[in-house]
Amino acid sequence: MAFSRRNFLKYAAMSAGGAVLADTPFISAEARAKAEGGNVKYVPTSCEMCFWKCGAVAKVVDGKVVKLEGNPFHPQSRGKLCARGQAGIGQLYDEDRLKHPMILDGPRGEGKYRKASWDEALTLVAEKMKAIAEKHGPEAIAMMSHGSPGDYFTNVLKAMGSRNIAFPSFAQCKGIRDVAWELTFGHKPGSSCERVDMENSRVIVLLGTHLGENMHNSQNQEFAEAVSRGAKIICVDPRYSTAASKSAFWLPIKPGTDTALLLAWINIVISEELYDKEYVEKYTVGFDEVKEAVAEYTPEWAAQETELPMRQIVEAVRELCRYAPNVVVHPGRHYSWYGNDTQRARAVAILNALLGTWGRKGGMWLPAKAKFASFNDGNPAYPEASKPPVIKGNFPFAGGEGVTQALRDTTINGKPYPIKAWLVAGTNLMKSLPDQRLTREAIDGLDFFVAIDLFPTETVMLADVILPECTYLERHDGLFKIKTREAGVAIRQPAVEPMYETKPAWWIGSELCKKLGLKEYAVKGDGMDAWEDRMRRQAEAWGVDFEQLSKHTGYVTIPDSEKPYITEDNPPVFGTFSEKIELYSEELEGEGFDPVPQYEPVEQPPKNMFRLIYGRSPVHTFSRTINTQWLWELHKENEVWLNKKEAERLGIKNGQYVVLENQDGIRCNRIKVKATERIRQDCVYMVHGFGHNAPRLSRANKSGADDQQLISKYIEDPITGGTGMRVNFVKIIKEA
Amino acid sequence: MPRYAMVIDQSRCIGCMACVVACKRENDVPPENYRTRVLEIVQGTYPTLTTEMRSELCNHCDNAPCVSICPTGASHHEEDGTVQIDRKKCVGCKACITSCPYNVRYINEEHGYADKCSFCQHRLREGKKPACVATCVGGSRIFGDLDDPESEVSKILRRVGHRVLKKEVGTGPNIYYINQYPKRA
Ligand code: SF4
Ligand code: SF4
Ligand code: SF4
């Protein structure tokens, strides 16, 4: 279902009829406001409570945002917002926001700051950055970021000559998966969203993917649609998740053994000749090698390894094959589990290829066909990097988004050159990187640390200078290229003026360029309209109507870009060396890695300890939203899920507070036990992001326990540098 | 006159709580109070478990005990079949709260009146669906007019089996629960 002209007409018809209740508040934001009269304004924009970036419409009355609703035209929201999207107003009006620039006034970490003007703060940042670049070279300045502010500071660093820029979304999340799919298909499994055609799937396999709890709006809409159409869900998860509760097959797998299951499935698909022969013949290379390599992975063996009944393993995959190719093995998202994760993602990709799901209805849709004219607004090319960046560590397939912990390592050990300053925008590194001791050590050794953020998080409160960004409801960003089944363009624009002395990140980045003597990289023109003017030029370059975006629909479709399935005149294009799907990867082989995934067992918890696994709450985005009114109210603290029998054995009651201690003797805040049948006996589970150690977050501080604190051990994936974080074991200590 | 009702397809509910937050925002529901909630009721023993996702809110009952017990006439039926509270008449005596078998009412402590789900009457008047329905990510909440045989709710209730909560207490609820997908294999 695409939101293009036909939907526009549909909504127009709905509202003309009058009697029909519309799901959606508007046809055109401007027209809707006019019809309602008074002081009402509707502003189409893009949500940033998470990074799905749904289209949202802000209702503004007398200069206050009173309601947010989903934009019906935007394919990521389809007229709806999730709980977090609905609660965006809570972020905007949160009293705990950073309100003005601050300069550290005392030792780092003690949290003593003095208020500063923007001019003073930016002058200081520029001076420090210049001094460090002169003394050590520009590469001594590194940046880490998440979300929209990243672009503006990437610009600053590149203009200075540093390429030491990394995003936790790579090594701590989905980068591993992207690399594996690029090696196999020559494409990531999606950019704006995973290209899964769940709406039309007959069978959907989820491996540790918690749809429902992992709230990506349109994807969950399609999942619910699939469930209600009777699609069979095969859910592989040690925990009975919400998605598991919707499934025909719940496979409560032993943690860390997913690759064993996948390889056995591939073996069954091949040996029982259930794969798509024509498709494999036409589009893939390396089938025979795969066949040979997986022959040893029998269902009997997998049953032992995974602790799943053999019958279940076999029946599930046969069910999957029965409906192929209108099925999908979901590529997943958060992938940094065990340190051998690229190969697990490769196995998922190979299984999809054998079933012929790529480019098939109900499988993976083909990338939208659209070219956007390149647009850099006449800024000059960046200077060459002063020295090769260290963001790829020793990982041959680390992607351009960079390996954050490689930057951290270099910061600590100074090899191969010193890193002396960090610029951190929109990410709480203490909570996104494993081993907080190292993050703290790196920060303590810095000559200069500047944070750009919305809230006084534990990371922000270690910075020398804090620059307060305004929220997404107060700023321009983008324009955003949105690639779903169709390509489109979406806008972010302010619903209200920035509050306090906060500023949009584009302005902060641009002013910093000017102060650094790099005016040619700054946004053209002065004043707060400069970015909007740039957006207009960008819209023109891309051939989209800016007025339509900003005043009416907030999203426009690129015509004829939607060609989701393979047809005779729409053949798939694979961006691999062979231009085919590489079941056997010569690229991996060339770097000394297994060209076909092989199984490597992972370390098991010692007696009386549990493996710590973690996941998501549908009402929170990592640690970013715990403090947000309504969301905090709904989910104030996390619980540790413990199998009921284990709880009985340990004499722990449901609801009792305990403390977890990991293999390194690190203890977390107290946390409530959820004694439940919904989890295996060998692991415990908690929602990530809680347990802030940030006194200025009045609600979130000390609420619940911090999984990241207990993740003091991590194993790096040798292919991509992804940090396997499900390798920590905890014991449960009953609180005195 | 319309006769409003909600159908809840429990199979489609993914427990995302978008409805709950949308409702709080739309209706300025005070902290720690809710007009709607979503329960995840899990039964069985590992690994044979089942789940019921159950959205609860005011049932806008035909025979509403909260209306009959209300000493001031603040709680009343409107012509569209919904149960509403006239805030000016409400004295905050809590009789309605104790009489409701569904535990969906609360006292707005700041203003002293009883409150609950209004089916977003103000939105209905503007031709909009209730806030929780409009944003329901799973498409689980379906709203409409039972007097219109062509409405989605009428069609669904003609076609598929449904139930109401606590039928035995005879309140005549207008929230209908369906479970449209086949049970697990
Ligand atoms: S999924 Fe939710 S938080 Fe994320 S962009 Fe969409 S509405 Fe916002
Ligand atoms: S109908 Fe309106 S008041 Fe009732 S639960 Fe839904 S959003 Fe809340
Ligand atoms: S919004 Fe819909 S899917 Fe989400 S919890 Fe509420 S009823 Fe369920």
mmCIF file of C-alpha atoms and ligand atoms in Angstrom, chain A residues 47 49-54 81-82 84-85 215-217, ligand 1:
data_model
loop_
_atom_site.group_PDB
_atom_site.id
_atom_site.type_symbol
_atom_site.label_atom_id
_atom_site.label_comp_id
_atom_site.label_asym_id
_atom_site.label_seq_id
_atom_site.Cartn_x
_atom_site.Cartn_y
_atom_site.Cartn_z
ATOM 1 C CA CYS A 47 8.873 12.414 14.105
ATOM 2 C CA MET A 49 11.137 9.980 18.935
ATOM 3 C CA CYS A 50 12.858 7.070 17.200
ATOM 4 C CA PHE A 51 14.647 6.800 13.870
ATOM 5 C CA TRP A 52 11.839 5.395 11.784
ATOM 6 C CA LYS A 53 11.016 9.082 11.120
ATOM 7 C CA CYS A 54 7.291 8.721 10.649
ATOM 8 C CA LEU A 81 1.937 7.294 15.479
ATOM 9 C CA CYS A 82 3.177 4.909 18.111
ATOM 10 C CA ARG A 84 6.424 7.508 21.621
ATOM 11 C CA GLY A 85 5.337 9.501 18.615
ATOM 12 C CA MET A 215 8.154 -0.495 17.689
ATOM 13 C CA HIS A 216 8.774 0.550 14.135
ATOM 14 C CA ASN A 217 5.457 1.873 13.115
HETATM 15 S S1 SF4 C 1 7.856 4.619 15.054
HETATM 16 FE FE1 SF4 C 1 7.000 5.961 16.634
HETATM 17 S S2 SF4 C 1 8.755 7.073 17.493
HETATM 18 FE FE2 SF4 C 1 9.429 6.130 15.600
HETATM 19 S S3 SF4 C 1 9.210 7.734 14.135
HETATM 20 FE FE3 SF4 C 1 7.298 6.509 14.097
HETATM 21 S S4 SF4 C 1 5.909 7.482 15.533
HETATM 22 FE FE4 SF4 C 1 7.963 8.319 15.880
#
